[in-house]
Short mmCIF file of C-alpha atoms and ligand atoms in Angstrom, two decimals:
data_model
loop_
_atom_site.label_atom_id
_atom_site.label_comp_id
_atom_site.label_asym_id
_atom_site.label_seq_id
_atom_site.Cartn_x
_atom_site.Cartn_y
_atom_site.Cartn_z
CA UNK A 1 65.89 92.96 112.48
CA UNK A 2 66.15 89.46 112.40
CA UNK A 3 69.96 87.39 111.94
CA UNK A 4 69.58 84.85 109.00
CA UNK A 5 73.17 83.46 109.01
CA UNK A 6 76.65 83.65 110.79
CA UNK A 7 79.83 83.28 108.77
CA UNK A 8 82.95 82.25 110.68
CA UNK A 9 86.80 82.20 108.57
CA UNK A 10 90.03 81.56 110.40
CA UNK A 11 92.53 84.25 109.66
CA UNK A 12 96.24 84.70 110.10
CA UNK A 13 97.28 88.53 109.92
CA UNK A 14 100.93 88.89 110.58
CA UNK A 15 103.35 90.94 113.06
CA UNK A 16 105.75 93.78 111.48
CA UNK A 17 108.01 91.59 113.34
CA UNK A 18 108.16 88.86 116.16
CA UNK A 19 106.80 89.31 119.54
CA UNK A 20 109.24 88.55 122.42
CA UNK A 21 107.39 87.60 125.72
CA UNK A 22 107.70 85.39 128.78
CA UNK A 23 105.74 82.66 126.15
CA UNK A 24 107.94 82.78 123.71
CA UNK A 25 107.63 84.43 120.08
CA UNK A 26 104.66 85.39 118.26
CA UNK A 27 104.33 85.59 114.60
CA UNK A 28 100.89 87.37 113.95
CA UNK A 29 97.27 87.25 114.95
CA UNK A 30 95.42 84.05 114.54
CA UNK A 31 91.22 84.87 114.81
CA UNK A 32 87.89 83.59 113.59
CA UNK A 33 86.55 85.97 111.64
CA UNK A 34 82.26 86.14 112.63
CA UNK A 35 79.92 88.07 109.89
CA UNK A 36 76.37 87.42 111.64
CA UNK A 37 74.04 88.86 108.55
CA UNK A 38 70.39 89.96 109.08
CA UNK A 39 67.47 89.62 106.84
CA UNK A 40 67.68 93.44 105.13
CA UNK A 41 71.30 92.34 103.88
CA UNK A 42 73.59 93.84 106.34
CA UNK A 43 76.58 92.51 107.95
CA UNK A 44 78.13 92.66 111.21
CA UNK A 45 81.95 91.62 112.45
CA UNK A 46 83.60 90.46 115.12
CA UNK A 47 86.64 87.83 115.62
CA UNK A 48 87.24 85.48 118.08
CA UNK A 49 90.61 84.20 119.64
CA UNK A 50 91.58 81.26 117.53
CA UNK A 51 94.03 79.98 120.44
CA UNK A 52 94.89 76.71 121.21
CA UNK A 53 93.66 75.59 117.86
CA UNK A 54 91.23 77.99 115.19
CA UNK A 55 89.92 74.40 114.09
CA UNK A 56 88.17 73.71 117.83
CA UNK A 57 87.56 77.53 118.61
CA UNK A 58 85.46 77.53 115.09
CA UNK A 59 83.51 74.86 115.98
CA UNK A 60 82.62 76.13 119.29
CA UNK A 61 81.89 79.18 117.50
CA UNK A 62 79.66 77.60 115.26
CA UNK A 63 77.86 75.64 117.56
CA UNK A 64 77.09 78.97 119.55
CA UNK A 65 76.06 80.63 116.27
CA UNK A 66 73.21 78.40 115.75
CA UNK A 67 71.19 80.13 118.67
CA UNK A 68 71.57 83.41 116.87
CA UNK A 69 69.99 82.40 113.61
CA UNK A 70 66.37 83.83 113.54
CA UNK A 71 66.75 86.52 116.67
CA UNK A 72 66.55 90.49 116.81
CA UNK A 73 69.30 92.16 116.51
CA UNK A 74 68.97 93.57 119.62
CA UNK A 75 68.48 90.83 122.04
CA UNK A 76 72.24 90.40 122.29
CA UNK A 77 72.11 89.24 125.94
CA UNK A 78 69.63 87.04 126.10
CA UNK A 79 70.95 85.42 123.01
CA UNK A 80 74.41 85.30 124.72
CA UNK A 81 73.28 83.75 127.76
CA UNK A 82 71.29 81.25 125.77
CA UNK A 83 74.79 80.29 124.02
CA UNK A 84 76.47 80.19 127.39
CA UNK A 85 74.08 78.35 129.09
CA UNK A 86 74.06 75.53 126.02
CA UNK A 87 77.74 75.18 125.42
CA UNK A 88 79.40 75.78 128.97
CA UNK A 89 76.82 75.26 131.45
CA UNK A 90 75.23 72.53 129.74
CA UNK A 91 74.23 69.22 131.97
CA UNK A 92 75.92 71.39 135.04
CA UNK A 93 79.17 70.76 134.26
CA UNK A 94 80.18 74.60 134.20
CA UNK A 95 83.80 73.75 133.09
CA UNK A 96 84.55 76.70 131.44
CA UNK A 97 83.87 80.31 132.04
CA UNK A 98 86.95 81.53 130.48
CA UNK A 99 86.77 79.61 127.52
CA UNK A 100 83.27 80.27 127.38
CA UNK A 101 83.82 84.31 127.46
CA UNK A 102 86.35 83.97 124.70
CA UNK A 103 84.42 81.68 122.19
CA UNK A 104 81.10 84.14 122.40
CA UNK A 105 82.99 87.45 122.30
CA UNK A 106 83.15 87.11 118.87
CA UNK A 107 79.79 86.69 117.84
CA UNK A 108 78.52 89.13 120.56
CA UNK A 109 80.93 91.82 119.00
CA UNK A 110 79.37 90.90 115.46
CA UNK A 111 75.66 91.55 117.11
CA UNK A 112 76.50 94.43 118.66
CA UNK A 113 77.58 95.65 114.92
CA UNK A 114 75.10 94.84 113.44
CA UNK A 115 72.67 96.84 115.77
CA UNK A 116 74.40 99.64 115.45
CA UNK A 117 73.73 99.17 111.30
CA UNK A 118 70.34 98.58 111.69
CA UNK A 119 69.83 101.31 113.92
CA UNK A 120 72.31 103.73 112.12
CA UNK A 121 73.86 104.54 114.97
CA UNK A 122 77.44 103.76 117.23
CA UNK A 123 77.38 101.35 119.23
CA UNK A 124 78.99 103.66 121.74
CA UNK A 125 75.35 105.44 121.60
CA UNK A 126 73.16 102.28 122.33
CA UNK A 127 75.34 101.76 125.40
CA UNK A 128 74.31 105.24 126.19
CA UNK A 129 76.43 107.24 124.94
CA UNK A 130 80.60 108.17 125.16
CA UNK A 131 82.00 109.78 128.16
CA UNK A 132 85.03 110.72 127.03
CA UNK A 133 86.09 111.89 123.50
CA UNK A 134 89.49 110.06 123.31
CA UNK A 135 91.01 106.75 124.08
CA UNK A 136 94.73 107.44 125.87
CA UNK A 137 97.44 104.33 125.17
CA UNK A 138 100.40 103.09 126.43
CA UNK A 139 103.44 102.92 123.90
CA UNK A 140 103.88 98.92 123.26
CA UNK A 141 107.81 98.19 122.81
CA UNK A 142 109.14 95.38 120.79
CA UNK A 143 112.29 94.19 120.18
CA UNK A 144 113.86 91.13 120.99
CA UNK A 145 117.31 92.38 123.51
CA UNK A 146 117.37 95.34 125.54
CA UNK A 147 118.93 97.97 123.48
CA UNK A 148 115.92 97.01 120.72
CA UNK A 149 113.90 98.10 123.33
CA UNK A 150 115.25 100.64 124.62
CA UNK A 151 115.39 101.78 121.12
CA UNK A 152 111.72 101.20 120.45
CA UNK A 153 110.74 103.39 123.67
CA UNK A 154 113.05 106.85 122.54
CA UNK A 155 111.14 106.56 119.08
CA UNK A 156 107.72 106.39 121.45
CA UNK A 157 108.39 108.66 123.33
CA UNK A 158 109.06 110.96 120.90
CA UNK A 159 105.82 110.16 118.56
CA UNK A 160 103.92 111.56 122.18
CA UNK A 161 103.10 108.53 124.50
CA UNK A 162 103.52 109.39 128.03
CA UNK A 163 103.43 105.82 129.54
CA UNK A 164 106.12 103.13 127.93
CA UNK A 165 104.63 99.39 128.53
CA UNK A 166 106.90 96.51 127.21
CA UNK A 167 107.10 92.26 128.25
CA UNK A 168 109.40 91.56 130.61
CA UNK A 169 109.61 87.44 132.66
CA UNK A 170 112.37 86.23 129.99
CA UNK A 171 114.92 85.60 132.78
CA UNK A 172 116.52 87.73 136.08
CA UNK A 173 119.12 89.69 134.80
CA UNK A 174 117.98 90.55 131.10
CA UNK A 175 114.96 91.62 132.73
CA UNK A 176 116.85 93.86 134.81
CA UNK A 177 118.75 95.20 131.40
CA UNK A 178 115.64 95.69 129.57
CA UNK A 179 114.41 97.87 132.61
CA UNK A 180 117.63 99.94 132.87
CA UNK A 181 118.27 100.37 129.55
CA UNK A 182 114.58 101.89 128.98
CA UNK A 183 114.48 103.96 131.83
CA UNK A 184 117.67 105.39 130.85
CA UNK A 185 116.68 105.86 127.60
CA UNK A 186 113.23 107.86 127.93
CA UNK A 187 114.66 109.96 131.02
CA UNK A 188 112.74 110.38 134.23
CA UNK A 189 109.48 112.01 133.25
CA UNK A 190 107.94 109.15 131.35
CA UNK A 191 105.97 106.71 133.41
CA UNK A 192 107.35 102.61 132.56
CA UNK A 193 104.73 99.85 133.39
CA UNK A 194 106.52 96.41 132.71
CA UNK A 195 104.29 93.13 132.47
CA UNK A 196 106.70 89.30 133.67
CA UNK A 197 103.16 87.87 132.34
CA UNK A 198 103.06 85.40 135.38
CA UNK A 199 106.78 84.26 135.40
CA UNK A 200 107.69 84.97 138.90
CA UNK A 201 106.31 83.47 142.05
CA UNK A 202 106.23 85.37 144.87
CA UNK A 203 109.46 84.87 146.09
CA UNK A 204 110.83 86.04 142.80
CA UNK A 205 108.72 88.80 142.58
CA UNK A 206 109.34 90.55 145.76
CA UNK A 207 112.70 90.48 144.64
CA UNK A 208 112.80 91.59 141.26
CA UNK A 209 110.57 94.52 142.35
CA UNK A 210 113.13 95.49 145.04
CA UNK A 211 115.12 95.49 142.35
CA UNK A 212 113.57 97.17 139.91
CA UNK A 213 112.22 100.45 142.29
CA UNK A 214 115.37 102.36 142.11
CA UNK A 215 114.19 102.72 138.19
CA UNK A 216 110.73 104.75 139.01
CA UNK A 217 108.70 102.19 137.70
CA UNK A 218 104.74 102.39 138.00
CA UNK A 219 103.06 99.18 137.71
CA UNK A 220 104.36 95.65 137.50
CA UNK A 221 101.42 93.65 136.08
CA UNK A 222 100.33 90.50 136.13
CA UNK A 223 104.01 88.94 138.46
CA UNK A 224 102.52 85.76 139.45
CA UNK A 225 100.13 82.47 138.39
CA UNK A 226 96.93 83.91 137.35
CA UNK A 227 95.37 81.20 139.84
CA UNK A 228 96.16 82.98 142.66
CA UNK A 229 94.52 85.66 143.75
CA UNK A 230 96.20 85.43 147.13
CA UNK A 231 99.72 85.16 145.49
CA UNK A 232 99.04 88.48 143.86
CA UNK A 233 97.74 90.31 146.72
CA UNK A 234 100.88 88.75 148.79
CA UNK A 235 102.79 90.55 146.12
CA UNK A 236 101.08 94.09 146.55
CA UNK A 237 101.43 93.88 150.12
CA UNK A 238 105.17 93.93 149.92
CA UNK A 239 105.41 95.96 146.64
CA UNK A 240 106.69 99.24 146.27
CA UNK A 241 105.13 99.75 142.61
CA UNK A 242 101.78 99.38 142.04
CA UNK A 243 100.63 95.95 141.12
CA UNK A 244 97.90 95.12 138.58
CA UNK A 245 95.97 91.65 137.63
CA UNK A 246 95.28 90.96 133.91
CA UNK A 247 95.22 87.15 133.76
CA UNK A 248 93.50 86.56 137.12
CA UNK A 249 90.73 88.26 135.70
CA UNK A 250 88.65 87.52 133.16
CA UNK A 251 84.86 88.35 134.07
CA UNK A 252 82.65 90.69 136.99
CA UNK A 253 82.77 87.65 139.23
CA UNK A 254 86.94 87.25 138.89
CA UNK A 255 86.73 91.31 139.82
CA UNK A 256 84.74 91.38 142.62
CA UNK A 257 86.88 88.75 144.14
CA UNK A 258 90.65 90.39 142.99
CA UNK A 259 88.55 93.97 144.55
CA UNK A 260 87.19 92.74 147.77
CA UNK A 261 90.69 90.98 148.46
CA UNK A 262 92.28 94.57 147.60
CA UNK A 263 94.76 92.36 145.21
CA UNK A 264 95.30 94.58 142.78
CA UNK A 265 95.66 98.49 142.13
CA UNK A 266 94.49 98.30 138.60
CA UNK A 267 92.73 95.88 136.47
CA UNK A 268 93.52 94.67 133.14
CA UNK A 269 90.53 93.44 130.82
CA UNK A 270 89.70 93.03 127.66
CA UNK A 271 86.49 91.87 125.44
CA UNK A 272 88.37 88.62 124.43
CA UNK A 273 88.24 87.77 128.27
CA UNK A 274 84.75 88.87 129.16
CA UNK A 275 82.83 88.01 126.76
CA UNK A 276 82.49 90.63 124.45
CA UNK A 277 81.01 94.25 125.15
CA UNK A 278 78.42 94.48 127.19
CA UNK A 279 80.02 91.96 130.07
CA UNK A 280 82.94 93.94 129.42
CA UNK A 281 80.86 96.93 131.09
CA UNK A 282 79.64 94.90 133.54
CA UNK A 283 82.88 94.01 135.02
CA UNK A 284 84.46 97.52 135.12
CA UNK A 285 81.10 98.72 136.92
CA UNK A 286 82.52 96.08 139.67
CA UNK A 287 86.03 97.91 139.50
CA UNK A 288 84.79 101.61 139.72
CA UNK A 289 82.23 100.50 142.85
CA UNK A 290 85.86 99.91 144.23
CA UNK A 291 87.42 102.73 143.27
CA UNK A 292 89.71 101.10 140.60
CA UNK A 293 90.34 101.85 137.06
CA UNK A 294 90.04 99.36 134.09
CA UNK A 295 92.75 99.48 131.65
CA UNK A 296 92.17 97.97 127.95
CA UNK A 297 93.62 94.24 127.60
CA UNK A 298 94.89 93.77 124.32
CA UNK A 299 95.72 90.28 122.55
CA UNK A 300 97.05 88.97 119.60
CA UNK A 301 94.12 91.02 117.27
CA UNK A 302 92.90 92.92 114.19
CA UNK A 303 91.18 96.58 114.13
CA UNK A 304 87.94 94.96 114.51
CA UNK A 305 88.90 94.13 118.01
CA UNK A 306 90.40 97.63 118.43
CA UNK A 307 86.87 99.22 117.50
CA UNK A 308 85.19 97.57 119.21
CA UNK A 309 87.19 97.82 122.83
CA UNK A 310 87.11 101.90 121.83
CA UNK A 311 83.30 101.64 122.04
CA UNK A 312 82.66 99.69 124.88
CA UNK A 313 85.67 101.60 126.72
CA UNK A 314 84.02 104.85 125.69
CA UNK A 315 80.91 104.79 127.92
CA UNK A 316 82.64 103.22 131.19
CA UNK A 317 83.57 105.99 134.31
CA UNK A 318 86.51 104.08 134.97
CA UNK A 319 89.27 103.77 132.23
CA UNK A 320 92.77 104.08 132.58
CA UNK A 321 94.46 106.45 130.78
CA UNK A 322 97.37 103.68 129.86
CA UNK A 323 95.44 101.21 127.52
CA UNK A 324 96.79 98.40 125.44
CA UNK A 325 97.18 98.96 122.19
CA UNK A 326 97.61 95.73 119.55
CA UNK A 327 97.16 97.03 116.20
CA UNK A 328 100.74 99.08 115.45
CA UNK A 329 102.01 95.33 115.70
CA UNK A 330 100.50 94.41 112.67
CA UNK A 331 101.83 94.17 108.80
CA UNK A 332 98.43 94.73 108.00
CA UNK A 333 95.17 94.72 108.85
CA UNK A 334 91.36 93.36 107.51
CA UNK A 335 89.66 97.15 108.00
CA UNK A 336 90.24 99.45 105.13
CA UNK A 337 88.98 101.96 107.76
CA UNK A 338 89.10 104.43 109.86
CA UNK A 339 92.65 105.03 110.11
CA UNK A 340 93.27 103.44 113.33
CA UNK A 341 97.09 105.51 113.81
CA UNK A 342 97.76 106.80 116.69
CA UNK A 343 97.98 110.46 117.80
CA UNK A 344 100.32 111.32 120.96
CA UNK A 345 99.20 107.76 122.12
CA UNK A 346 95.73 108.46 121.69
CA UNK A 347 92.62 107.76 119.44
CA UNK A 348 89.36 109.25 119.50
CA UNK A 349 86.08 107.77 120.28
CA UNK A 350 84.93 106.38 116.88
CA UNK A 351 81.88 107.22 115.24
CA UNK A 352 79.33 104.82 113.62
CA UNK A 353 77.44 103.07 112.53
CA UNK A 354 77.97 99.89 114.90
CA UNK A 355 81.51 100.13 115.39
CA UNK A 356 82.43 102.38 112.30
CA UNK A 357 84.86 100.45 110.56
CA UNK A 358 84.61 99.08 107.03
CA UNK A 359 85.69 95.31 106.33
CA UNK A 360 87.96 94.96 103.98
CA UNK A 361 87.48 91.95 102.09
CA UNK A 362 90.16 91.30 100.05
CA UNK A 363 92.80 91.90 102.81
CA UNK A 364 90.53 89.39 104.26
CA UNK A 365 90.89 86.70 101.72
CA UNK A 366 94.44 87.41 102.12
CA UNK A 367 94.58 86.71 105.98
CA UNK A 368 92.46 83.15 104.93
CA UNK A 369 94.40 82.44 102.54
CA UNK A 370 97.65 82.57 104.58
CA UNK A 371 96.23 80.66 107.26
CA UNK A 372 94.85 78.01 105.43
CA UNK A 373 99.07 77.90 103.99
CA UNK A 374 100.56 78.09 107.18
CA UNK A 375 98.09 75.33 108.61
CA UNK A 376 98.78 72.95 106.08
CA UNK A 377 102.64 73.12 106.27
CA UNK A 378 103.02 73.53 110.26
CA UNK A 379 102.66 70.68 112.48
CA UNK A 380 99.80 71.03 114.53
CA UNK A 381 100.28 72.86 117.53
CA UNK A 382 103.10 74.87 116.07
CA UNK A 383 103.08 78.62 117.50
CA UNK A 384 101.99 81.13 115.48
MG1 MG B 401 99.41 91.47 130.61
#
């Protein structure tokens, strides 16, 4: 089944409220819509990233999108690595893998749909096939001081999630409060991973992890500049908590390294990072050849990137069972379904076909419509 056209929209979806992190505050989720459509009149999604600016990441997207129009369905890799190889290898300059992975996840998401429609089947099953029935994830906490937090991790704990994950990196001593105040709040049998999101250097970090041990705390992720491999693994080696990389890795190649150096006892990655689903695989087949698990990266997102990290995360051997989950942030979303709620911190493997979800079209002239608003009276470069 042949693709005749690829439709890209910027949306903005909003957060139930603001996102506190070491970057500052987040308002919502700004992607580019993709609908690739094929010849018998079905559609396939996917979004892409619309970060730094949905006005340059939609004309890379489009530019990609041209060297979809007239191929099968199901040549998604060759088709991807003819869009990599003309956009960000092009004339040797190879300036950007990273930006490169997030710019084609999109569309490669939207492909993989669309197979699954045409072949009336989940996508999970042309990977071949689930192994595992259910997705576990971490309860996110928000709130902008400790005690919100704090708060925000007794009402998690008591909806069922066993592992509490919140943003920490906003300064020495409220990072120590937010850390107390949780712990003390969930009691001891709840496992707390906390994320500085590259705010410490090493220095910083061995101290703020001495710090934070006597609060039984699992993983620190991501301490130190993603550019240093090294840094990180300087970290682990003096680390009492498990350390984990999620912004020094973006790709199989970025794995193998943060592996082989023994940097990291987990690693974070998501289909925003790689490249969409099937380099997604690719990369946590480096990982388990290690020994290590994958856990589920989660950015600033919509249910159609929740779907589709449930289907490529179904069919890998090695996924932790303390994913990141994106979508509870939300006001609302652009799927009408499945309900994507969770259940004691957990979802199930979704069904098909391609990713199972069904677009819902006016929520999505909604999400256009407000960022096409909020464009026009921000200045540009003005956080969303
Ligand atoms: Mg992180």
């Amino acid at each position: 089944m042949l693709i005749t056209n690829v439709c890209t929209t910027p949306l903005l979806v909003r957060n139930k409220v603001p996102y506190h992190w070491a970057h500052g505050v987040t308002y919502g989720a700004e992607v580019i819509l993709i609908e690739v459509q094929t010849e018998d009149g079905k559609s396939g999604y996917g979004e892409t990233i619309a970060t730094p600016s949905a006005v340059g990441v939609k004309a890379f997207v489009e530019l990609a999108g041209r060297h979809l129009i007239g191929k099968s369905v199901f040549m998604s890799r060759q088709i991807m690595a003819e869009c990599y190889h003309s956009l960000f290898q092009a004339h040797g300059t190879c300036s950007a893998p990273r930006f490169g992975g997030q710019i084609l996840a999109g569309l490669e998401m939207a492909i993989w749909d669309a197979a699954g429609k045409t072949a009336g089947c989940a996508v999970h099953e042309l990977l071949g096939g689930k192994v595992r029935n259910e997705i576990d994830y971490f309860g996110f906490i928000q709130g902008e001081t400790a005690d919100e937090l704090a708060l925000d991790a007794t009402r998690l704990v008591e909806q069922g999630y066993r592992v509490i994950y919140g943003k920490i990196g906003r300064g020495e001593q409220l990072d120590i409060e937010i850390v107390q105040k949780v712990r003390q709040a969930v009691g001891e049998s709840v496992r707390l991973r906390f994320d500085p999101n590259e705010a410490w250097d090493p220095l910083m970090a061995t101290r703020m992890i001495h710090r934070l041990a006597e609060y039984d705390i699992e993983m620190i992720e991501q301490p130190c500049d993603h550019r240093s491999l090294h840094a990180l693994k300087q970290i682990k080696g003096s680390s009492s908590i498990a350390i984990a990389a999620d912004q020094s890795v973006f790709n199989l190649a970025d794995v193998y390294d943060a592996v082989t150096l023994g940097a990291a006892d987990l690693i974070v990655l998501g289909l925003h990072e790689t490249g969409g689903v099937m380099p997604f695989i690719e990369a946590a087949a480096v990982a388990a050849a290690a020994g290590i698990n994958v856990c589920i990266h989660g950015l600033h997102e919509t249910g159609i990137t929740t779907c589709a990290a449930n289907h490529a995360a179904a069919v890998i051997t090695n996924l932790d069972d303390g994913n990141q989950y994106m979508n509870h942030l939300l006001s609302s979303d652009i799927i009408s379904s499945p309900n994507l709620d969770l259940t004691d911190g957990s979802l199930p493997v979704l069904s098909g076909p391609g990713f199972g979800f069904e677009i819902d079209l006016d929520a999505v002239d909604r999400a256009a419509e407000d960022h096409r608003s909020t464009m026009s009276n921000s200045s540009p470069g003005a956080p969303i």
